[in-house]
Amino acid sequence: LTGPEFSFMCFVSGSRVVPMALAQDHKRAFDGDEGPNTGGMGAYSPLPFVTLEDEAYALREVMQRTADAMVAEGCPFTGVLYGGLMKTPQGIKVIEFNARFGDPETEVVLPRLKSDLCEVFCAVADGRDVCVEWDERAALGIVLASEGYPGAYGKGFPIGGLEGLDGVYHMGTKRDGDRIVTSGGRVLFVVGRGATLAEARAEALARVAKIDCPNLFHRTDIGHCALDDRQ
Ligand code: GLY
């Protein structure tokens, strides 16, 4: 199969399927989608290359039918169903399903959620209808990873510049006295917001530039599928 992959997460409660905003992960370590596979080096939402028709098809023919099939088999699903999908020349195809939120997609999808997440969780758990609203503004996030990741890497490097910085999620850090130090392969996830994906990327990169750590690297081209029309 060829074509851009994208992630379609839905809140599911039996046959009730409530779609989330679409996102795309970047699995390769380096710019240009080069280098080894990782747990994800960045993500963004929305996805201009997935049309409303594609999204409606994926919801109806993939996500809804999957939820309905689990009900028909006597094991209804309650929770987050993650569809790893691909837009191929032959249409939308399924690569994988996960029964969980995706990472790092979630860190760019949930900031766009205008509804109260706790309300959504309670409605899904109770099997009630829920109306979920999304913010039009784009979100784009960049992983700061330890040099060497996804291979061997060192830990314990101090991270400066975090104080007062918005949009920062901790993935592999720990407290060491008064300092925050690196403690994993993927260390921080830094999200920017904007009216467009280009603005969101500029904000994310500006935030990344404020972080001071001698042992971190990041990609600079997150969102290139949407921003340069390279797919
Ligand atoms: N980003 C891929 C996953 O969560 O499985």
Short mmCIF file of C-alpha atoms and ligand atoms in Angstrom, two decimals:
data_model
loop_
_atom_site.label_atom_id
_atom_site.label_comp_id
_atom_site.label_asym_id
_atom_site.label_seq_id
_atom_site.Cartn_x
_atom_site.Cartn_y
_atom_site.Cartn_z
CA LEU A 1 0.00 0.00 0.00
CA THR A 2 1.21 3.51 -0.72
CA GLY A 3 0.03 6.93 0.41
CA PRO A 4 0.05 9.11 3.51
CA GLU A 5 -0.90 7.47 6.79
CA PHE A 6 -3.13 9.22 9.27
CA SER A 7 -4.69 8.53 12.64
CA PHE A 8 -8.43 8.55 13.20
CA MET A 9 -9.32 8.19 16.88
CA CYS A 10 -12.95 7.82 17.97
CA PHE A 11 -14.70 7.70 21.32
CA VAL A 12 -16.71 4.47 21.11
CA SER A 13 -19.49 3.15 23.31
CA GLY A 14 -21.06 0.10 21.68
CA SER A 15 -22.48 1.41 18.41
CA ARG A 16 -22.03 5.08 19.36
CA VAL A 17 -18.96 6.36 17.54
CA VAL A 18 -17.85 9.96 18.08
CA PRO A 19 -14.95 11.01 15.84
CA MET A 20 -11.98 13.05 17.02
CA ALA A 21 -10.02 15.49 14.88
CA LEU A 22 -7.59 13.75 12.51
CA ALA A 23 -3.85 13.79 13.12
CA GLN A 24 -0.65 12.50 11.53
CA ASP A 25 2.37 11.09 13.34
CA HIS A 26 5.99 11.09 11.98
CA LYS A 27 7.74 7.82 12.75
CA ARG A 28 11.24 8.39 11.33
CA ALA A 29 13.92 9.97 13.48
CA PHE A 30 15.20 12.63 11.07
CA ASP A 31 13.98 15.33 8.67
CA GLY A 32 12.78 14.14 5.29
CA ASP A 33 11.41 10.97 6.91
CA GLU A 34 14.94 9.55 7.05
CA GLY A 35 16.56 7.37 9.69
CA PRO A 36 15.28 4.68 12.02
CA ASN A 37 11.69 4.13 13.08
CA THR A 38 10.76 5.67 16.44
CA GLY A 39 7.77 5.90 18.73
CA GLY A 40 6.89 9.17 16.93
CA MET A 41 8.87 12.41 16.47
CA GLY A 42 5.98 14.82 15.99
CA ALA A 43 2.35 15.21 14.99
CA TYR A 44 -0.14 17.76 13.75
CA SER A 45 -3.84 18.34 13.29
CA PRO A 46 -5.89 19.03 11.13
CA LEU A 47 -4.89 17.23 7.92
CA PRO A 48 -5.58 19.21 4.73
CA PHE A 49 -4.90 16.21 2.47
CA VAL A 50 -7.79 14.20 3.96
CA THR A 51 -11.01 15.54 2.42
CA LEU A 52 -14.36 15.74 4.19
CA GLU A 53 -15.50 12.92 1.88
CA ASP A 54 -12.50 10.76 2.93
CA GLU A 55 -13.27 11.47 6.58
CA ALA A 56 -16.97 10.66 6.16
CA TYR A 57 -16.06 7.42 4.35
CA ALA A 58 -13.56 6.41 7.05
CA LEU A 59 -16.09 7.13 9.80
CA ARG A 60 -18.93 5.26 8.10
CA GLU A 61 -17.13 2.35 6.45
CA VAL A 62 -14.24 1.74 8.84
CA MET A 63 -14.81 3.05 12.36
CA GLN A 64 -18.62 2.67 12.59
CA ARG A 65 -18.61 -0.76 10.90
CA THR A 66 -15.86 -1.96 13.23
CA ALA A 67 -17.79 -0.83 16.31
CA ASP A 68 -21.00 -2.41 14.95
CA ALA A 69 -19.19 -5.67 14.22
CA MET A 70 -17.93 -5.88 17.82
CA VAL A 71 -21.52 -5.36 19.05
CA ALA A 72 -22.75 -8.06 16.63
CA GLU A 73 -20.08 -10.46 17.93
CA GLY A 74 -21.30 -9.94 21.50
CA CYS A 75 -18.24 -8.02 22.71
CA PRO A 76 -19.11 -4.31 22.43
CA PHE A 77 -16.18 -1.95 22.84
CA THR A 78 -16.11 1.02 25.19
CA GLY A 79 -13.20 3.44 25.01
CA VAL A 80 -10.95 5.03 22.43
CA LEU A 81 -10.64 3.16 19.14
CA TYR A 82 -7.56 4.24 17.19
CA GLY A 83 -7.68 3.64 13.45
CA GLY A 84 -4.29 3.75 11.75
CA LEU A 85 -5.43 4.45 8.18
CA MET A 86 -3.79 5.16 4.83
CA LYS A 87 -5.06 7.30 1.94
CA THR A 88 -4.05 5.15 -1.05
CA PRO A 89 -4.80 5.75 -4.75
CA GLN A 90 -7.46 3.04 -4.30
CA GLY A 91 -9.09 4.82 -1.35
CA ILE A 92 -8.86 4.69 2.44
CA LYS A 93 -7.32 1.45 3.79
CA VAL A 94 -6.77 0.15 7.33
CA ILE A 95 -3.20 -0.41 8.53
CA GLU A 96 -3.95 -1.16 12.19
CA PHE A 97 -6.29 -0.66 15.11
CA ASN A 98 -5.36 0.12 18.69
CA ALA A 99 -7.68 0.20 21.71
CA ARG A 100 -6.15 3.39 23.17
CA PHE A 101 -5.21 6.97 22.43
CA GLY A 102 -2.34 7.42 19.98
CA ASP A 103 0.88 9.09 20.98
CA PRO A 104 1.99 11.73 20.04
CA GLU A 105 -1.27 12.38 18.14
CA THR A 106 -3.25 12.88 21.34
CA GLU A 107 -1.11 15.84 22.37
CA VAL A 108 -2.20 17.71 19.21
CA VAL A 109 -5.80 16.44 19.11
CA LEU A 110 -6.91 17.07 22.70
CA PRO A 111 -5.73 20.72 22.72
CA ARG A 112 -8.24 21.24 19.87
CA LEU A 113 -11.11 19.77 21.94
CA LYS A 114 -13.46 22.56 23.03
CA SER A 115 -15.81 20.25 24.99
CA ASP A 116 -15.10 19.15 28.56
CA LEU A 117 -13.01 15.95 28.29
CA CYS A 118 -14.29 14.63 31.63
CA GLU A 119 -17.90 15.01 30.36
CA VAL A 120 -16.96 13.08 27.22
CA PHE A 121 -15.34 10.27 29.23
CA CYS A 122 -18.38 10.03 31.56
CA ALA A 123 -20.80 9.93 28.61
CA VAL A 124 -18.77 7.21 26.87
CA ALA A 125 -18.53 5.16 30.08
CA ASP A 126 -22.29 5.54 30.73
CA GLY A 127 -23.30 4.90 27.10
CA ARG A 128 -24.88 8.35 26.70
CA ASP A 129 -24.87 10.56 23.59
CA VAL A 130 -22.32 13.35 23.72
CA CYS A 131 -21.71 16.35 21.51
CA VAL A 132 -18.01 16.98 20.91
CA GLU A 133 -16.84 20.34 19.54
CA TRP A 134 -13.46 21.08 17.97
CA ASP A 135 -11.43 24.26 17.70
CA GLU A 136 -10.59 25.22 14.09
CA ARG A 137 -7.09 26.35 15.09
CA ALA A 138 -4.26 24.02 14.13
CA ALA A 139 -1.92 22.28 16.58
CA LEU A 140 1.55 20.99 15.73
CA GLY A 141 3.97 19.27 18.12
CA ILE A 142 7.66 18.41 18.01
CA VAL A 143 9.42 15.72 20.06
CA LEU A 144 12.76 16.53 21.67
CA ALA A 145 14.60 13.22 21.89
CA SER A 146 17.88 12.15 23.49
CA GLU A 147 20.88 11.99 21.11
CA GLY A 148 21.17 8.36 20.00
CA TYR A 149 17.47 7.56 20.31
CA PRO A 150 15.97 5.14 19.22
CA GLY A 151 19.30 3.38 19.90
CA ALA A 152 21.36 3.76 23.08
CA TYR A 153 21.25 7.17 24.77
CA GLY A 154 22.46 8.85 27.96
CA LYS A 155 20.26 10.17 30.75
CA GLY A 156 20.50 12.80 33.45
CA PHE A 157 21.21 15.88 31.29
CA PRO A 158 19.76 19.07 32.82
CA ILE A 159 17.00 20.83 30.87
CA GLY A 160 16.79 24.62 31.08
CA GLY A 161 14.27 27.13 29.74
CA LEU A 162 11.12 25.29 30.78
CA GLU A 163 9.91 27.85 33.29
CA GLY A 164 6.81 29.68 32.03
CA LEU A 165 6.93 27.89 28.67
CA ASP A 166 3.45 26.85 27.43
CA GLY A 167 2.61 23.78 25.36
CA VAL A 168 5.25 21.49 26.86
CA TYR A 169 4.43 17.85 27.69
CA HIS A 170 6.92 15.77 29.67
CA MET A 171 7.56 12.31 28.17
CA GLY A 172 10.91 11.21 29.60
CA THR A 173 12.03 13.62 32.31
CA LYS A 174 12.53 13.46 36.04
CA ARG A 175 13.18 15.80 38.91
CA ASP A 176 16.71 15.83 40.33
CA GLY A 177 16.67 18.22 43.28
CA ASP A 178 15.73 21.61 41.81
CA ARG A 179 16.49 20.56 38.25
CA ILE A 180 14.55 18.71 35.56
CA VAL A 181 16.78 16.20 33.79
CA THR A 182 16.40 13.84 30.84
CA SER A 183 15.28 10.36 31.75
CA GLY A 184 14.16 8.65 28.54
CA GLY A 185 14.48 8.42 24.75
CA ARG A 186 11.67 10.81 23.91
CA VAL A 187 12.02 13.54 26.49
CA LEU A 188 9.65 16.46 25.75
CA PHE A 189 6.81 17.19 23.35
CA VAL A 190 6.38 20.85 22.46
CA VAL A 191 3.12 22.01 20.87
CA GLY A 192 2.37 25.24 19.00
CA ARG A 193 -1.04 26.57 17.97
CA GLY A 194 -2.06 28.86 15.12
CA ALA A 195 -4.70 29.81 12.59
CA THR A 196 -2.74 27.72 10.07
CA LEU A 197 -0.38 24.76 10.36
CA ALA A 198 2.49 27.03 9.29
CA GLU A 199 1.76 29.34 12.22
CA ALA A 200 1.46 26.39 14.60
CA ARG A 201 4.83 25.03 13.42
CA ALA A 202 6.48 28.44 13.80
CA GLU A 203 5.18 28.69 17.38
CA ALA A 204 6.30 25.13 18.20
CA LEU A 205 9.80 25.78 16.79
CA ALA A 206 10.04 29.09 18.67
CA ARG A 207 9.19 27.27 21.92
CA VAL A 208 11.70 24.50 21.15
CA ALA A 209 14.40 27.18 20.63
CA LYS A 210 13.88 28.34 24.23
CA ILE A 211 14.70 24.90 25.65
CA ASP A 212 18.31 24.49 26.63
CA CYS A 213 19.71 20.97 26.87
CA PRO A 214 23.00 19.66 25.44
CA ASN A 215 21.70 16.19 24.61
CA LEU A 216 18.44 16.67 22.70
CA PHE A 217 17.62 16.64 18.97
CA HIS A 218 14.38 17.26 17.07
CA ARG A 219 12.87 17.29 13.60
CA THR A 220 12.25 20.66 11.94
CA ASP A 221 9.87 19.45 9.19
CA ILE A 222 6.89 18.13 11.15
CA GLY A 223 3.79 18.67 9.02
CA HIS A 224 5.70 18.61 5.71
CA CYS A 225 2.95 16.53 4.04
CA ALA A 226 0.55 19.37 4.64
CA LEU A 227 2.96 22.28 4.32
CA ASP A 228 5.01 21.37 1.20
CA ASP A 229 2.51 19.07 -0.55
CA ARG A 230 5.11 16.30 -0.29
CA GLN A 231 3.21 13.11 0.53
N1 GLY B 1 1.40 7.07 17.03
C1 GLY B 1 1.18 5.71 16.86
C2 GLY B 1 0.53 5.03 17.96
O1 GLY B 1 0.16 5.64 18.96
O2 GLY B 1 0.37 3.82 17.87
#
